Amino acid sequence: MSRTAKRLTGIGESCIRNMTRLAEAAGALNLAQGFPDFPPPDSLVEAAHQALSDGHHQYATTWGTANFRAALAAKQTRCMDLYIDPDLHLTTTCGSTEAMMAAMMAVINPGDKVILFSPFYENHMADILLNGAEPLFVNLYPPEFHFDADELRAAFEQGARALIICNPSNPTGRVFSRAELQVIADLAQEFDAFVLTDEVYEHIVYEPHRHTYLASLPGMFERTLCCSSLSKTYSITGWRLGYVLACQELTGAVRKVHDFLTIGAAHALQEAAVVALRYPESYYANLASEYRRKRNILLGYLDEIGLPYTTPEGAYFVMVDVSRCGFADDFAFTHWLIHEIGVAPVPGSVFFHSGETRYVRFHFSKRDATLIEAGERLLRIKQKV
Ligand code: GLN
């Protein structure tokens, strides 16, 4: 009998972060844990130096500095085509990881059922379990990773209190269409459920796909807790700046949780980030086109090797089917790849509730030179395909 809390039952160590440790120990290129190996924009780094010199060393306002929330509200109002009030609708958090946890603690009771698309980002499963809730899985069917609307309805009929959606999706690279999101919105309204969105890849979307904010669909602002962060958009995953965007009532609940959970995100870094939140539209267009090029470098190598994959529509992950390589499962393939080839992916089964073992996930948030080096190493898989 374990001495530790029951809520930890079913929660293992993060496999994504474990792969980073294995990659480091083996000296392998890390295409597992998704974070950049290139710096953020110079002006943002300069702003951080300046913010420290300006003396923002003590606690900020719990729900985020006035400057940060004003700049974020202006940007999100523009992007989401919704009026976002800095004082009523935003809570600044320590990354979107805290945002998701605070959002869930604000609306979920122990024993509640929460719909989770599978494959899922592993943190979302942990969020459900740590809240004492129960996941109701709805499959995203490969290779396109589409859901079946009848299966989704059946999950709502089981009494779901909320649904979690990661869009653009980690790990699949899907960008859910407006029509798909409308199906979710209609069901959420019919069954009076909340929706928690993880939209950290909102600005990493490949033409012709477009990102639609679920909160912007008619009737959804009042029941959506939109979680996002600055980590991926400005290449600052270590700054831990995220937020929950929600209506006034839900923001009030999120702020209570956040206040007691972490008090607040780093004061000086919030002040610095104002510079980034004011970047012009061209910054976001450039970010998406840079990632498109990086995506194409990696996909070019996968084509040359002959491995099937699902073309990412957004985010910076690709799910690759390695079942024809002759290994017992995705973990066996991953360990071989790390130690013999020098490239680390994440074994795909950690994202599927069904234990699907055909896939590994690579990410391409890396300098071109790193991706080319990884691609050249990966070419050695060809003999196995
Ligand atoms: N979201 C990134 C990934 O899926 C980083 C995960 C993490 O460790 N925070 O790889």
mmCIF file with all atom_site columns, N, CA, C and O in Angstrom, residues 112-132:
data_model
loop_
_atom_site.group_PDB
_atom_site.id
_atom_site.type_symbol
_atom_site.label_atom_id
_atom_site.label_alt_id
_atom_site.label_comp_id
_atom_site.label_asym_id
_atom_site.label_entity_id
_atom_site.label_seq_id
_atom_site.pdbx_PDB_ins_code
_atom_site.Cartn_x
_atom_site.Cartn_y
_atom_site.Cartn_z
_atom_site.occupancy
_atom_site.B_iso_or_equiv
_atom_site.pdbx_formal_charge
_atom_site.auth_seq_id
_atom_site.auth_comp_id
_atom_site.auth_asym_id
_atom_site.auth_atom_id
_atom_site.pdbx_PDB_model_num
ATOM 1  N N  . ASP A 1 112 ? -15.749 14.169 -11.298 1.00 0.00 ? 112 ASP A N  1
ATOM 2  C CA . ASP A 1 112 ? -16.295 14.640 -12.587 1.00 0.00 ? 112 ASP A CA 1
ATOM 3  C C  . ASP A 1 112 ? -15.649 13.889 -13.751 1.00 0.00 ? 112 ASP A C  1
ATOM 4  O O  . ASP A 1 112 ? -14.517 13.408 -13.646 1.00 0.00 ? 112 ASP A O  1
ATOM 5  N N  . LYS A 1 113 ? -16.385 13.847 -14.851 1.00 0.00 ? 113 LYS A N  1
ATOM 6  C CA . LYS A 1 113 ? -15.852 13.219 -16.065 1.00 0.00 ? 113 LYS A CA 1
ATOM 7  C C  . LYS A 1 113 ? -15.388 14.309 -17.029 1.00 0.00 ? 113 LYS A C  1
ATOM 8  O O  . LYS A 1 113 ? -16.103 15.304 -17.231 1.00 0.00 ? 113 LYS A O  1
ATOM 9  N N  . VAL A 1 114 ? -14.221 14.085 -17.611 1.00 0.00 ? 114 VAL A N  1
ATOM 10 C CA . VAL A 1 114 ? -13.645 15.080 -18.515 1.00 0.00 ? 114 VAL A CA 1
ATOM 11 C C  . VAL A 1 114 ? -13.259 14.391 -19.824 1.00 0.00 ? 114 VAL A C  1
ATOM 12 O O  . VAL A 1 114 ? -12.521 13.396 -19.820 1.00 0.00 ? 114 VAL A O  1
ATOM 13 N N  . ILE A 1 115 ? -13.754 14.923 -20.931 1.00 0.00 ? 115 ILE A N  1
ATOM 14 C CA . ILE A 1 115 ? -13.450 14.333 -22.241 1.00 0.00 ? 115 ILE A CA 1
ATOM 15 C C  . ILE A 1 115 ? -12.050 14.744 -22.683 1.00 0.00 ? 115 ILE A C  1
ATOM 16 O O  . ILE A 1 115 ? -11.693 15.923 -22.629 1.00 0.00 ? 115 ILE A O  1
ATOM 17 N N  . LEU A 1 116 ? -11.289 13.733 -23.102 1.00 0.00 ? 116 LEU A N  1
ATOM 18 C CA . LEU A 1 116 ? -9.923  13.980 -23.572 1.00 0.00 ? 116 LEU A CA 1
ATOM 19 C C  . LEU A 1 116 ? -9.745  13.257 -24.901 1.00 0.00 ? 116 LEU A C  1
ATOM 20 O O  . LEU A 1 116 ? -9.978  12.048 -24.990 1.00 0.00 ? 116 LEU A O  1
ATOM 21 N N  . PHE A 1 117 ? -9.372  13.997 -25.942 1.00 0.00 ? 117 PHE A N  1
ATOM 22 C CA . PHE A 1 117 ? -9.079  13.337 -27.213 1.00 0.00 ? 117 PHE A CA 1
ATOM 23 C C  . PHE A 1 117 ? -7.789  12.542 -27.076 1.00 0.00 ? 117 PHE A C  1
ATOM 24 O O  . PHE A 1 117 ? -6.835  12.985 -26.436 1.00 0.00 ? 117 PHE A O  1
ATOM 25 N N  . SER A 1 118 ? -7.777  11.364 -27.709 1.00 0.00 ? 118 SER A N  1
ATOM 26 C CA . SER A 1 118 ? -6.581  10.512 -27.681 1.00 0.00 ? 118 SER A CA 1
ATOM 27 C C  . SER A 1 118 ? -6.128  10.282 -29.115 1.00 0.00 ? 118 SER A C  1
ATOM 28 O O  . SER A 1 118 ? -6.948  9.863  -29.932 1.00 0.00 ? 118 SER A O  1
ATOM 29 N N  . PRO A 1 119 ? -4.855  10.588 -29.477 1.00 0.00 ? 119 PRO A N  1
ATOM 30 C CA . PRO A 1 119 ? -3.747  10.921 -28.590 1.00 0.00 ? 119 PRO A CA 1
ATOM 31 C C  . PRO A 1 119 ? -3.864  12.312 -27.977 1.00 0.00 ? 119 PRO A C  1
ATOM 32 O O  . PRO A 1 119 ? -4.450  13.205 -28.550 1.00 0.00 ? 119 PRO A O  1
ATOM 33 N N  . PHE A 1 120 ? -3.245  12.416 -26.769 1.00 0.00 ? 120 PHE A N  1
ATOM 34 C CA . PHE A 1 120 ? -3.321  13.653 -25.987 1.00 0.00 ? 120 PHE A CA 1
ATOM 35 C C  . PHE A 1 120 ? -1.920  14.050 -25.529 1.00 0.00 ? 120 PHE A C  1
ATOM 36 O O  . PHE A 1 120 ? -0.994  13.223 -25.522 1.00 0.00 ? 120 PHE A O  1
ATOM 37 N N  . TYR A 1 121 ? -1.778  15.302 -25.138 1.00 0.00 ? 121 TYR A N  1
ATOM 38 C CA . TYR A 1 121 ? -0.535  15.780 -24.516 1.00 0.00 ? 121 TYR A CA 1
ATOM 39 C C  . TYR A 1 121 ? -0.546  15.270 -23.081 1.00 0.00 ? 121 TYR A C  1
ATOM 40 O O  . TYR A 1 121 ? -1.525  15.446 -22.359 1.00 0.00 ? 121 TYR A O  1
ATOM 41 N N  . GLU A 1 122 ? 0.537   14.652 -22.654 1.00 0.00 ? 122 GLU A N  1
ATOM 42 C CA . GLU A 1 122 ? 0.522   13.902 -21.390 1.00 0.00 ? 122 GLU A CA 1
ATOM 43 C C  . GLU A 1 122 ? 0.138   14.755 -20.178 1.00 0.00 ? 122 GLU A C  1
ATOM 44 O O  . GLU A 1 122 ? -0.490  14.249 -19.246 1.00 0.00 ? 122 GLU A O  1
ATOM 45 N N  . ASN A 1 123 ? 0.476   16.047 -20.165 1.00 0.00 ? 123 ASN A N  1
ATOM 46 C CA . ASN A 1 123 ? 0.089   16.891 -19.016 1.00 0.00 ? 123 ASN A CA 1
ATOM 47 C C  . ASN A 1 123 ? -1.429  16.915 -18.806 1.00 0.00 ? 123 ASN A C  1
ATOM 48 O O  . ASN A 1 123 ? -1.905  17.025 -17.681 1.00 0.00 ? 123 ASN A O  1
ATOM 49 N N  . HIS A 1 124 ? -2.189  16.840 -19.897 1.00 0.00 ? 124 HIS A N  1
ATOM 50 C CA . HIS A 1 124 ? -3.643  16.976 -19.763 1.00 0.00 ? 124 HIS A CA 1
ATOM 51 C C  . HIS A 1 124 ? -4.241  15.792 -19.016 1.00 0.00 ? 124 HIS A C  1
ATOM 52 O O  . HIS A 1 124 ? -5.181  15.940 -18.236 1.00 0.00 ? 124 HIS A O  1
ATOM 53 N N  . MET A 1 125 ? -3.666  14.629 -19.262 1.00 0.00 ? 125 MET A N  1
ATOM 54 C CA . MET A 1 125 ? -4.108  13.436 -18.537 1.00 0.00 ? 125 MET A CA 1
ATOM 55 C C  . MET A 1 125 ? -3.758  13.592 -17.045 1.00 0.00 ? 125 MET A C  1
ATOM 56 O O  . MET A 1 125 ? -4.579  13.299 -16.164 1.00 0.00 ? 125 MET A O  1
ATOM 57 N N  . ALA A 1 126 ? -2.552  14.076 -16.782 1.00 0.00 ? 126 ALA A N  1
ATOM 58 C CA . ALA A 1 126 ? -2.128  14.270 -15.391 1.00 0.00 ? 126 ALA A CA 1
ATOM 59 C C  . ALA A 1 126 ? -3.034  15.308 -14.711 1.00 0.00 ? 126 ALA A C  1
ATOM 60 O O  . ALA A 1 126 ? -3.414  15.134 -13.541 1.00 0.00 ? 126 ALA A O  1
ATOM 61 N N  . ASP A 1 127 ? -3.409  16.358 -15.433 1.00 0.00 ? 127 ASP A N  1
ATOM 62 C CA . ASP A 1 127 ? -4.300  17.379 -14.858 1.00 0.00 ? 127 ASP A CA 1
ATOM 63 C C  . ASP A 1 127 ? -5.615  16.747 -14.402 1.00 0.00 ? 127 ASP A C  1
ATOM 64 O O  . ASP A 1 127 ? -6.134  17.051 -13.322 1.00 0.00 ? 127 ASP A O  1
ATOM 65 N N  . ILE A 1 128 ? -6.164  15.877 -15.247 1.00 0.00 ? 128 ILE A N  1
ATOM 66 C CA . ILE A 1 128 ? -7.436  15.224 -14.921 1.00 0.00 ? 128 ILE A CA 1
ATOM 67 C C  . ILE A 1 128 ? -7.279  14.374 -13.656 1.00 0.00 ? 128 ILE A C  1
ATOM 68 O O  . ILE A 1 128 ? -8.064  14.481 -12.710 1.00 0.00 ? 128 ILE A O  1
ATOM 69 N N  . LEU A 1 129 ? -6.216  13.559 -13.629 1.00 0.00 ? 129 LEU A N  1
ATOM 70 C CA . LEU A 1 129 ? -6.030  12.648 -12.493 1.00 0.00 ? 129 LEU A CA 1
ATOM 71 C C  . LEU A 1 129 ? -5.733  13.422 -11.202 1.00 0.00 ? 129 LEU A C  1
ATOM 72 O O  . LEU A 1 129 ? -6.242  13.079 -10.136 1.00 0.00 ? 129 LEU A O  1
ATOM 73 N N  . LEU A 1 130 ? -4.918  14.472 -11.293 1.00 0.00 ? 130 LEU A N  1
ATOM 74 C CA . LEU A 1 130 ? -4.579  15.241 -10.080 1.00 0.00 ? 130 LEU A CA 1
ATOM 75 C C  . LEU A 1 130 ? -5.802  15.974 -9.530  1.00 0.00 ? 130 LEU A C  1
ATOM 76 O O  . LEU A 1 130 ? -5.837  16.334 -8.354  1.00 0.00 ? 130 LEU A O  1
ATOM 77 N N  . ASN A 1 131 ? -6.799  16.190 -10.374 1.00 0.00 ? 131 ASN A N  1
ATOM 78 C CA . ASN A 1 131 ? -8.045  16.809 -9.908  1.00 0.00 ? 131 ASN A CA 1
ATOM 79 C C  . ASN A 1 131 ? -9.058  15.774 -9.427  1.00 0.00 ? 131 ASN A C  1
ATOM 80 O O  . ASN A 1 131 ? -10.199 16.134 -9.120  1.00 0.00 ? 131 ASN A O  1
ATOM 81 N N  . GLY A 1 132 ? -8.646  14.517 -9.405  1.00 0.00 ? 132 GLY A N  1
ATOM 82 C CA . GLY A 1 132 ? -9.562  13.468 -8.944  1.00 0.00 ? 132 GLY A CA 1
ATOM 83 C C  . GLY A 1 132 ? -10.704 13.231 -9.913  1.00 0.00 ? 132 GLY A C  1
ATOM 84 O O  . GLY A 1 132 ? -11.752 12.694 -9.543  1.00 0.00 ? 132 GLY A O  1
#
